[in-house]
Amino acid sequence: MKVSPLCLGCMNFGDPTSETESIRIIHEAIDAGINFLDTANVYNDGVSEMIVGKTLKGKRDKVVLATKVHGRMGKGPNDSGNSRYHILQQIEASLKRLQTDHIDLYQLHRPDPDTPMDEQLGVLTDLVRQGKVRYIGTSTFPAWELCETIYISERFNLERFVCEQPPYSIFVRGIERDVLPFCAKYGFGVIPWSPLSGGWLSGKYRKGKVCPPGSRAALDEWDMNSPESKMRFEAVERLIPLAKEAGATLSQFSLAWLLTNPIVTAPIIGPRTPEQLRDNLGALEVKLTKEYLKKVDEIVPPAANI
């Protein structure tokens, strides 16, 4: 299955991005060549899926549609997790909200230590054989658990996960130690989430300056004086000149850095506005030499998180 080099993440659709703006972003992304959309049932309590479903009327066959299951969708004891009960309940709800008869990529949003992996793979296999799901994947799974899934798939003749969606950016490189080598070895696609580290790599947060109103840092009241924040401020000040030298914004440079890695399938961009979408799309025109990659390693060492 072929996907565009960037994936449109739909987490912001419904809040903070209005339905009208969300629809505009989706149409503009598709017109720009993006054929890969990623959402989840928990994003704004299903509103994101509803907006995506509404927007894709007449365009459903032009996109690879991905969504996720795991998060809490109610107050009951079985309203979260990866149990057969919860997944069978949530697949129907997602299909209804997305106004489609199948999901191209259905992902487990997080690991579930309370549910045996053979149960999780068993129900997902049933959904594939019923035609409701085309492929299955994971998000934020450790390498050891991904390895376990291959063993169980082979032992019980169950569907195999085809991709992992991990946190990965210039600031969050821990998966280079184990997850990325595993994915390269066993042919898993890699779909990084938070490629701009929550906005840090967009250049909006600068040392000594007030966080922009409405930004994630302002809304969630991040501690911008913490040791981690200070490290990130210093790294941003060193990365911005590199990006400028490469003829890019910091966000474009950061996305282009991910795109140079042959293991990466498609970073997930999460624009809140059409302007942010256009900026992100510009990353596709940025070409980084080995010298730029070496300089990034000097700022944030391989396999390090800051």
C-alpha positions as YAML, in Angstrom:
chain: A
units: angstrom
residues:
- id: 1
  name: MET
  ca: [0.00, 0.00, 0.00]
- id: 2
  name: LYS
  ca: [1.48, 3.31, -1.12]
- id: 3
  name: VAL
  ca: [1.17, 6.46, 0.95]
- id: 4
  name: SER
  ca: [2.31, 10.05, 0.54]
- id: 5
  name: PRO
  ca: [5.55, 11.12, 2.27]
- id: 6
  name: LEU
  ca: [3.55, 13.17, 4.78]
- id: 7
  name: CYS
  ca: [0.48, 11.97, 6.69]
- id: 8
  name: LEU
  ca: [-2.25, 14.42, 7.69]
- id: 9
  name: GLY
  ca: [-2.91, 14.05, 11.40]
- id: 10
  name: CYS
  ca: [-6.46, 14.95, 12.40]
- id: 11
  name: MET
  ca: [-6.16, 15.28, 16.18]
- id: 12
  name: ASN
  ca: [-6.93, 19.02, 16.18]
- id: 13
  name: PHE
  ca: [-10.08, 18.74, 14.09]
- id: 14
  name: GLY
  ca: [-13.10, 19.89, 16.09]
- id: 15
  name: ASP
  ca: [-10.95, 21.49, 18.81]
- id: 16
  name: PRO
  ca: [-9.08, 23.78, 18.54]
- id: 17
  name: THR
  ca: [-9.63, 23.80, 14.76]
- id: 18
  name: SER
  ca: [-13.25, 24.47, 13.78]
- id: 19
  name: GLU
  ca: [-15.14, 22.10, 11.51]
- id: 20
  name: THR
  ca: [-15.05, 24.62, 8.65]
- id: 21
  name: GLU
  ca: [-11.29, 25.08, 8.90]
- id: 22
  name: SER
  ca: [-10.76, 21.33, 9.34]
- id: 23
  name: ILE
  ca: [-12.66, 20.59, 6.13]
- id: 24
  name: ARG
  ca: [-10.63, 23.23, 4.33]
- id: 25
  name: ILE
  ca: [-7.35, 21.72, 5.56]
- id: 26
  name: ILE
  ca: [-8.36, 18.21, 4.46]
- id: 27
  name: HIS
  ca: [-9.35, 19.36, 0.97]
- id: 28
  name: GLU
  ca: [-6.19, 21.43, 0.59]
- id: 29
  name: ALA
  ca: [-4.01, 18.53, 1.77]
- id: 30
  name: ILE
  ca: [-5.58, 16.10, -0.70]
- id: 31
  name: ASP
  ca: [-5.24, 18.63, -3.52]
- id: 32
  name: ALA
  ca: [-1.54, 18.96, -2.60]
- id: 33
  name: GLY
  ca: [-1.01, 15.21, -3.01]
- id: 34
  name: ILE
  ca: [-1.48, 13.89, 0.53]
- id: 35
  name: ASN
  ca: [-3.36, 10.59, 0.35]
- id: 36
  name: PHE
  ca: [-2.83, 9.46, 3.97]
- id: 37
  name: LEU
  ca: [-5.06, 10.63, 6.85]
- id: 38
  name: ASP
  ca: [-4.68, 9.54, 10.48]
- id: 39
  name: THR
  ca: [-7.27, 10.04, 13.21]
- id: 40
  name: ALA
  ca: [-8.50, 8.18, 16.32]
- id: 41
  name: ASN
  ca: [-11.77, 7.51, 18.08]
- id: 42
  name: VAL
  ca: [-10.65, 9.49, 21.15]
- id: 43
  name: TYR
  ca: [-9.78, 12.67, 19.28]
- id: 44
  name: ASN
  ca: [-12.32, 15.16, 20.60]
- id: 45
  name: ASP
  ca: [-14.61, 12.29, 21.63]
- id: 46
  name: GLY
  ca: [-15.18, 11.14, 18.07]
- id: 47
  name: VAL
  ca: [-15.67, 14.59, 16.54]
- id: 48
  name: SER
  ca: [-12.45, 14.30, 14.54]
- id: 49
  name: GLU
  ca: [-13.65, 11.06, 12.93]
- id: 50
  name: MET
  ca: [-17.02, 12.65, 12.18]
- id: 51
  name: ILE
  ca: [-15.41, 15.63, 10.43]
- id: 52
  name: VAL
  ca: [-13.09, 13.36, 8.43]
- id: 53
  name: GLY
  ca: [-16.00, 11.15, 7.39]
- id: 54
  name: LYS
  ca: [-18.10, 14.11, 6.32]
- id: 55
  name: THR
  ca: [-15.24, 15.63, 4.32]
- id: 56
  name: LEU
  ca: [-14.31, 12.43, 2.50]
- id: 57
  name: LYS
  ca: [-17.71, 11.96, 0.88]
- id: 58
  name: GLY
  ca: [-16.94, 11.41, -2.79]
- id: 59
  name: LYS
  ca: [-13.20, 11.19, -2.05]
- id: 60
  name: ARG
  ca: [-13.02, 8.10, 0.15]
- id: 61
  name: ASP
  ca: [-11.29, 5.95, -2.47]
- id: 62
  name: LYS
  ca: [-8.58, 8.59, -2.97]
- id: 63
  name: VAL
  ca: [-7.14, 8.27, 0.52]
- id: 64
  name: VAL
  ca: [-5.59, 5.74, 2.85]
- id: 65
  name: LEU
  ca: [-7.68, 6.21, 5.98]
- id: 66
  name: ALA
  ca: [-6.20, 5.31, 9.36]
- id: 67
  name: THR
  ca: [-7.76, 5.44, 12.80]
- id: 68
  name: LYS
  ca: [-6.98, 4.02, 16.22]
- id: 69
  name: VAL
  ca: [-8.57, 2.26, 19.19]
- id: 70
  name: HIS
  ca: [-7.60, 1.92, 22.85]
- id: 71
  name: GLY
  ca: [-8.46, 5.12, 24.71]
- id: 72
  name: ARG
  ca: [-11.37, 5.59, 27.08]
- id: 73
  name: MET
  ca: [-14.67, 6.20, 25.30]
- id: 74
  name: GLY
  ca: [-17.00, 5.87, 28.28]
- id: 75
  name: LYS
  ca: [-17.16, 5.44, 32.05]
- id: 76
  name: GLY
  ca: [-17.60, 1.66, 32.11]
- id: 77
  name: PRO
  ca: [-14.86, -0.87, 32.95]
- id: 78
  name: ASN
  ca: [-14.84, -2.16, 29.36]
- id: 79
  name: ASP
  ca: [-14.85, 1.24, 27.66]
- id: 80
  name: SER
  ca: [-11.09, 1.33, 27.08]
- id: 81
  name: GLY
  ca: [-8.21, -0.97, 26.24]
- id: 82
  name: ASN
  ca: [-7.59, -3.58, 23.55]
- id: 83
  name: SER
  ca: [-9.99, -6.33, 24.62]
- id: 84
  name: ARG
  ca: [-12.14, -8.12, 22.07]
- id: 85
  name: TYR
  ca: [-15.19, -6.55, 23.73]
- id: 86
  name: HIS
  ca: [-13.91, -2.99, 23.39]
- id: 87
  name: ILE
  ca: [-12.46, -3.33, 19.89]
- id: 88
  name: LEU
  ca: [-15.65, -4.89, 18.46]
- id: 89
  name: GLN
  ca: [-17.66, -2.09, 20.02]
- id: 90
  name: GLN
  ca: [-15.38, 0.69, 18.80]
- id: 91
  name: ILE
  ca: [-14.84, -0.52, 15.23]
- id: 92
  name: GLU
  ca: [-18.57, -0.15, 14.58]
- id: 93
  name: ALA
  ca: [-18.64, 3.32, 16.13]
- id: 94
  name: SER
  ca: [-15.63, 4.45, 14.09]
- id: 95
  name: LEU
  ca: [-17.07, 3.08, 10.84]
- id: 96
  name: LYS
  ca: [-20.29, 4.95, 11.49]
- id: 97
  name: ARG
  ca: [-18.57, 8.25, 12.28]
- id: 98
  name: LEU
  ca: [-16.22, 7.90, 9.31]
- id: 99
  name: GLN
  ca: [-19.17, 7.02, 7.03]
- id: 100
  name: THR
  ca: [-17.29, 4.13, 5.44]
- id: 101
  name: ASP
  ca: [-17.53, 0.35, 5.29]
- id: 102
  name: HIS
  ca: [-13.83, -0.24, 5.90]
- id: 103
  name: ILE
  ca: [-10.74, 1.27, 7.53]
- id: 104
  name: ASP
  ca: [-7.49, 0.97, 5.61]
- id: 105
  name: LEU
  ca: [-5.22, 0.98, 8.67]
- id: 106
  name: TYR
  ca: [-6.59, 0.16, 12.13]
- id: 107
  name: GLN
  ca: [-4.08, 0.74, 14.92]
- id: 108
  name: LEU
  ca: [-3.85, -0.09, 18.60]
- id: 109
  name: HIS
  ca: [-3.33, 3.37, 20.08]
- id: 110
  name: ARG
  ca: [-1.31, 2.10, 23.05]
- id: 111
  name: PRO
  ca: [-0.26, -1.26, 24.54]
- id: 112
  name: ASP
  ca: [-2.70, -3.00, 26.89]
- id: 113
  name: PRO
  ca: [-0.94, -5.15, 29.52]
- id: 114
  name: ASP
  ca: [-4.31, -6.44, 30.78]
- id: 115
  name: THR
  ca: [-5.25, -8.16, 27.51]
- id: 116
  name: PRO
  ca: [-3.30, -11.15, 26.11]
- id: 117
  name: MET
  ca: [-1.71, -10.35, 22.77]
- id: 118
  name: ASP
  ca: [-3.31, -13.39, 21.13]
- id: 119
  name: GLU
  ca: [-6.73, -11.93, 22.01]
- id: 120
  name: GLN
  ca: [-5.78, -8.55, 20.54]
- id: 121
  name: LEU
  ca: [-4.42, -10.03, 17.32]
- id: 122
  name: GLY
  ca: [-7.30, -12.50, 17.17]
- id: 123
  name: VAL
  ca: [-10.02, -9.86, 17.07]
- id: 124
  name: LEU
  ca: [-8.06, -7.70, 14.62]
- id: 125
  name: THR
  ca: [-7.64, -10.75, 12.37]
- id: 126
  name: ASP
  ca: [-11.40, -11.29, 12.47]
- id: 127
  name: LEU
  ca: [-11.95, -7.69, 11.36]
- id: 128
  name: VAL
  ca: [-9.53, -8.11, 8.46]
- id: 129
  name: ARG
  ca: [-11.25, -11.31, 7.34]
- id: 130
  name: GLN
  ca: [-14.65, -9.62, 7.61]
- id: 131
  name: GLY
  ca: [-13.43, -6.86, 5.29]
- id: 132
  name: LYS
  ca: [-13.90, -4.08, 7.84]
- id: 133
  name: VAL
  ca: [-10.13, -3.50, 8.13]
- id: 134
  name: ARG
  ca: [-7.41, -3.76, 5.49]
- id: 135
  name: TYR
  ca: [-4.21, -3.58, 7.57]
- id: 136
  name: ILE
  ca: [-3.37, -3.38, 11.26]
- id: 137
  name: GLY
  ca: [-0.73, -1.43, 13.15]
- id: 138
  name: THR
  ca: [0.43, -0.20, 16.55]
- id: 139
  name: SER
  ca: [1.29, 3.09, 18.20]
- id: 140
  name: THR
  ca: [3.94, 3.71, 20.86]
- id: 141
  name: PHE
  ca: [4.74, 0.02, 21.42]
- id: 142
  name: PRO
  ca: [8.17, -0.98, 22.79]
- id: 143
  name: ALA
  ca: [10.41, -3.08, 20.57]
- id: 144
  name: TRP
  ca: [10.12, -6.18, 22.77]
- id: 145
  name: GLU
  ca: [6.33, -6.18, 22.45]
- id: 146
  name: LEU
  ca: [6.47, -5.69, 18.70]
- id: 147
  name: CYS
  ca: [8.75, -8.72, 18.57]
- id: 148
  name: GLU
  ca: [6.26, -10.70, 20.64]
- id: 149
  name: THR
  ca: [3.48, -9.87, 18.18]
- id: 150
  name: ILE
  ca: [5.40, -11.48, 15.31]
- id: 151
  name: TYR
  ca: [5.87, -14.68, 17.31]
- id: 152
  name: ILE
  ca: [2.15, -14.84, 18.20]
- id: 153
  name: SER
  ca: [1.05, -14.03, 14.63]
- id: 154
  name: GLU
  ca: [3.14, -16.88, 13.28]
- id: 155
  name: ARG
  ca: [2.22, -19.35, 16.03]
- id: 156
  name: PHE
  ca: [-1.54, -18.86, 15.72]
- id: 157
  name: ASN
  ca: [-1.75, -17.93, 12.01]
- id: 158
  name: LEU
  ca: [-3.03, -14.45, 12.78]
- id: 159
  name: GLU
  ca: [-2.69, -11.16, 10.90]
- id: 160
  name: ARG
  ca: [0.61, -9.37, 11.43]
- id: 161
  name: PHE
  ca: [1.08, -5.71, 12.31]
- id: 162
  name: VAL
  ca: [2.53, -3.85, 9.35]
- id: 163
  name: CYS
  ca: [3.57, -0.56, 10.98]
- id: 164
  name: GLU
  ca: [4.38, 1.24, 14.21]
- id: 165
  name: GLN
  ca: [3.49, 4.85, 15.03]
- id: 166
  name: PRO
  ca: [6.12, 6.09, 17.53]
- id: 167
  name: PRO
  ca: [7.02, 9.51, 18.91]
- id: 168
  name: TYR
  ca: [10.02, 10.65, 16.88]
- id: 169
  name: SER
  ca: [11.65, 14.00, 16.22]
- id: 170
  name: ILE
  ca: [14.98, 15.78, 16.48]
- id: 171
  name: PHE
  ca: [14.22, 16.18, 20.20]
- id: 172
  name: VAL
  ca: [12.90, 12.65, 20.79]
- id: 173
  name: ARG
  ca: [15.32, 10.12, 19.33]
- id: 174
  name: GLY
  ca: [15.14, 7.31, 21.87]
- id: 175
  name: ILE
  ca: [13.55, 4.89, 19.42]
- id: 176
  name: GLU
  ca: [16.75, 4.91, 17.35]
- id: 177
  name: ARG
  ca: [18.14, 2.54, 19.98]
- id: 178
  name: ASP
  ca: [15.70, -0.34, 19.48]
- id: 179
  name: VAL
  ca: [12.35, 0.39, 17.78]
- id: 180
  name: LEU
  ca: [13.77, 1.71, 14.51]
- id: 181
  name: PRO
  ca: [16.29, -1.13, 14.08]
- id: 182
  name: PHE
  ca: [13.51, -3.60, 14.81]
- id: 183
  name: CYS
  ca: [11.20, -2.00, 12.23]
- id: 184
  name: ALA
  ca: [13.97, -2.02, 9.63]
- id: 185
  name: LYS
  ca: [14.74, -5.69, 10.32]
- id: 186
  name: TYR
  ca: [11.15, -6.93, 10.18]
- id: 187
  name: GLY
  ca: [9.68, -4.62, 7.56]
- id: 188
  name: PHE
  ca: [7.43, -2.46, 9.72]
- id: 189
  name: GLY
  ca: [6.42, 0.92, 8.34]
- id: 190
  name: VAL
  ca: [7.25, 3.84, 10.66]
- id: 191
  name: ILE
  ca: [4.76, 6.71, 11.00]
- id: 192
  name: PRO
  ca: [6.22, 9.20, 13.50]
- id: 193
  name: TRP
  ca: [3.84, 11.24, 15.62]
- id: 194
  name: SER
  ca: [4.72, 14.64, 17.10]
- id: 195
  name: PRO
  ca: [7.50, 15.26, 14.55]
- id: 196
  name: LEU
  ca: [7.70, 18.86, 15.79]
- id: 197
  name: SER
  ca: [7.74, 17.89, 19.48]
- id: 198
  name: GLY
  ca: [4.52, 19.60, 20.41]
- id: 199
  name: GLY
  ca: [5.48, 22.78, 18.57]
- id: 200
  name: TRP
  ca: [9.00, 23.16, 19.95]
- id: 201
  name: LEU
  ca: [10.44, 22.50, 16.50]
- id: 202
  name: SER
  ca: [8.14, 25.00, 14.82]
- id: 203
  name: GLY
  ca: [10.16, 27.87, 16.28]
- id: 204
  name: LYS
  ca: [7.19, 29.33, 18.16]
- id: 205
  name: TYR
  ca: [8.88, 28.94, 21.55]
- id: 206
  name: ARG
  ca: [11.94, 31.13, 21.95]
- id: 207
  name: LYS
  ca: [14.15, 31.84, 24.92]
- id: 208
  name: GLY
  ca: [13.06, 34.91, 26.86]
- id: 209
  name: LYS
  ca: [9.83, 35.35, 24.90]
- id: 210
  name: VAL
  ca: [6.23, 34.84, 26.03]
- id: 211
  name: CYS
  ca: [4.47, 31.75, 24.68]
- id: 212
  name: PRO
  ca: [2.02, 32.70, 21.93]
- id: 213
  name: PRO
  ca: [-1.62, 32.86, 23.15]
- id: 214
  name: GLY
  ca: [-3.51, 29.72, 22.16]
- id: 215
  name: SER
  ca: [-0.35, 27.65, 21.79]
- id: 216
  name: ARG
  ca: [-0.16, 24.24, 23.43]
- id: 217
  name: ALA
  ca: [2.40, 25.48, 25.94]
- id: 218
  name: ALA
  ca: [0.15, 28.37, 26.97]
- id: 219
  name: LEU
  ca: [-3.04, 26.31, 27.14]
- id: 220
  name: ASP
  ca: [-1.43, 23.46, 29.11]
- id: 221
  name: GLU
  ca: [0.69, 25.80, 31.23]
- id: 222
  name: TRP
  ca: [3.99, 24.13, 30.47]
- id: 223
  name: ASP
  ca: [6.86, 24.87, 32.84]
- id: 224
  name: MET
  ca: [9.12, 26.81, 30.50]
- id: 225
  name: ASN
  ca: [11.75, 27.16, 33.25]
- id: 226
  name: SER
  ca: [12.30, 23.45, 33.75]
- id: 227
  name: PRO
  ca: [15.70, 21.89, 32.96]
- id: 228
  name: GLU
  ca: [14.15, 20.13, 29.94]
- id: 229
  name: SER
  ca: [12.71, 23.39, 28.61]
- id: 230
  name: LYS
  ca: [16.06, 25.15, 29.02]
- id: 231
  name: MET
  ca: [17.78, 22.39, 27.03]
- id: 232
  name: ARG
  ca: [15.19, 22.72, 24.29]
- id: 233
  name: PHE
  ca: [15.47, 26.50, 24.16]
- id: 234
  name: GLU
  ca: [19.21, 26.19, 23.66]
- id: 235
  name: ALA
  ca: [18.78, 23.54, 20.95]
- id: 236
  name: VAL
  ca: [16.19, 25.66, 19.12]
- id: 237
  name: GLU
  ca: [18.58, 28.62, 19.02]
- id: 238
  name: ARG
  ca: [21.21, 26.40, 17.41]
- id: 239
  name: LEU
  ca: [18.80, 24.76, 14.95]
- id: 240
  name: ILE
  ca: [17.18, 27.92, 13.59]
- id: 241
  name: PRO
  ca: [20.38, 29.16, 11.85]
- id: 242
  name: LEU
  ca: [20.82, 25.68, 10.33]
- id: 243
  name: ALA
  ca: [17.29, 25.78, 8.95]
- id: 244
  name: LYS
  ca: [17.81, 29.26, 7.56]
- id: 245
  name: GLU
  ca: [21.03, 28.16, 5.89]
- id: 246
  name: ALA
  ca: [19.11, 25.28, 4.28]
- id: 247
  name: GLY
  ca: [16.49, 27.73, 3.01]
- id: 248
  name: ALA
  ca: [13.76, 26.40, 5.28]
- id: 249
  name: THR
  ca: [11.70, 27.26, 8.32]
- id: 250
  name: LEU
  ca: [12.53, 25.30, 11.46]
- id: 251
  name: SER
  ca: [9.42, 23.14, 11.06]
- id: 252
  name: GLN
  ca: [10.30, 22.36, 7.44]
- id: 253
  name: PHE
  ca: [13.87, 21.55, 8.43]
- id: 254
  name: SER
  ca: [12.68, 19.25, 11.23]
- id: 255
  name: LEU
  ca: [10.29, 17.37, 8.94]
- id: 256
  name: ALA
  ca: [12.93, 17.13, 6.21]
- id: 257
  name: TRP
  ca: [15.32, 15.67, 8.78]
- id: 258
  name: LEU
  ca: [12.84, 12.83, 9.39]
- id: 259
  name: LEU
  ca: [12.27, 12.34, 5.67]
- id: 260
  name: THR
  ca: [15.98, 11.69, 5.12]
- id: 261
  name: ASN
  ca: [15.70, 8.52, 7.22]
- id: 262
  name: PRO
  ca: [14.87, 5.60, 4.87]
- id: 263
  name: ILE
  ca: [13.14, 3.75, 7.71]
- id: 264
  name: VAL
  ca: [10.53, 6.51, 8.08]
- id: 265
  name: THR
  ca: [7.38, 6.00, 6.02]
- id: 266
  name: ALA
  ca: [5.54, 9.28, 6.62]
- id: 267
  name: PRO
  ca: [5.72, 11.75, 9.51]
- id: 268
  name: ILE
  ca: [2.31, 12.79, 10.83]
- id: 269
  name: ILE
  ca: [1.79, 16.54, 10.52]
- id: 270
  name: GLY
  ca: [-0.94, 18.08, 12.68]
- id: 271
  name: PRO
  ca: [-1.70, 21.55, 11.31]
- id: 272
  name: ARG
  ca: [-4.20, 23.68, 13.20]
- id: 273
  name: THR
  ca: [-4.52, 26.15, 10.32]
- id: 274
  name: PRO
  ca: [-4.19, 26.10, 6.51]
- id: 275
  name: GLU
  ca: [-1.12, 28.29, 6.88]
- id: 276
  name: GLN
  ca: [0.57, 25.66, 9.04]
- id: 277
  name: LEU
  ca: [-0.33, 23.01, 6.47]
- id: 278
  name: ARG
  ca: [1.31, 25.00, 3.69]
- id: 279
  name: ASP
  ca: [4.43, 25.50, 5.77]
- id: 280
  name: ASN
  ca: [4.63, 21.77, 6.52]
- id: 281
  name: LEU
  ca: [4.20, 20.87, 2.85]
- id: 282
  name: GLY
  ca: [7.25, 22.99, 2.09]
- id: 283
  name: ALA
  ca: [9.37, 20.36, 3.83]
- id: 284
  name: LEU
  ca: [9.05, 18.18, 0.74]
- id: 285
  name: GLU
  ca: [11.21, 20.66, -1.18]
- id: 286
  name: VAL
  ca: [13.99, 20.75, 1.43]
- id: 287
  name: LYS
  ca: [17.01, 18.56, 0.77]
- id: 288
  name: LEU
  ca: [19.43, 18.05, 3.63]
- id: 289
  name: THR
  ca: [23.04, 17.03, 3.07]
- id: 290
  name: LYS
  ca: [25.05, 14.73, 5.32]
- id: 291
  name: GLU
  ca: [26.67, 17.84, 6.80]
- id: 292
  name: TYR
  ca: [23.32, 19.06, 8.10]
- id: 293
  name: LEU
  ca: [22.58, 15.66, 9.59]
- id: 294
  name: LYS
  ca: [25.96, 15.67, 11.30]
- id: 295
  name: LYS
  ca: [25.28, 19.11, 12.79]
- id: 296
  name: VAL
  ca: [21.90, 17.95, 14.11]
- id: 297
  name: ASP
  ca: [23.67, 15.02, 15.81]
- id: 298
  name: GLU
  ca: [25.98, 17.48, 17.51]
- id: 299
  name: ILE
  ca: [22.99, 19.34, 18.94]
- id: 300
  name: VAL
  ca: [20.95, 16.28, 19.92]
- id: 301
  name: PRO
  ca: [22.98, 13.04, 19.93]
- id: 302
  name: PRO
  ca: [21.55, 9.92, 18.26]
- id: 303
  name: ALA
  ca: [19.17, 7.91, 20.47]
- id: 304
  name: ALA
  ca: [18.90, 10.81, 22.95]
- id: 305
  name: ASN
  ca: [15.75, 12.53, 24.24]
- id: 306
  name: ILE
  ca: [15.80, 16.11, 25.44]
...
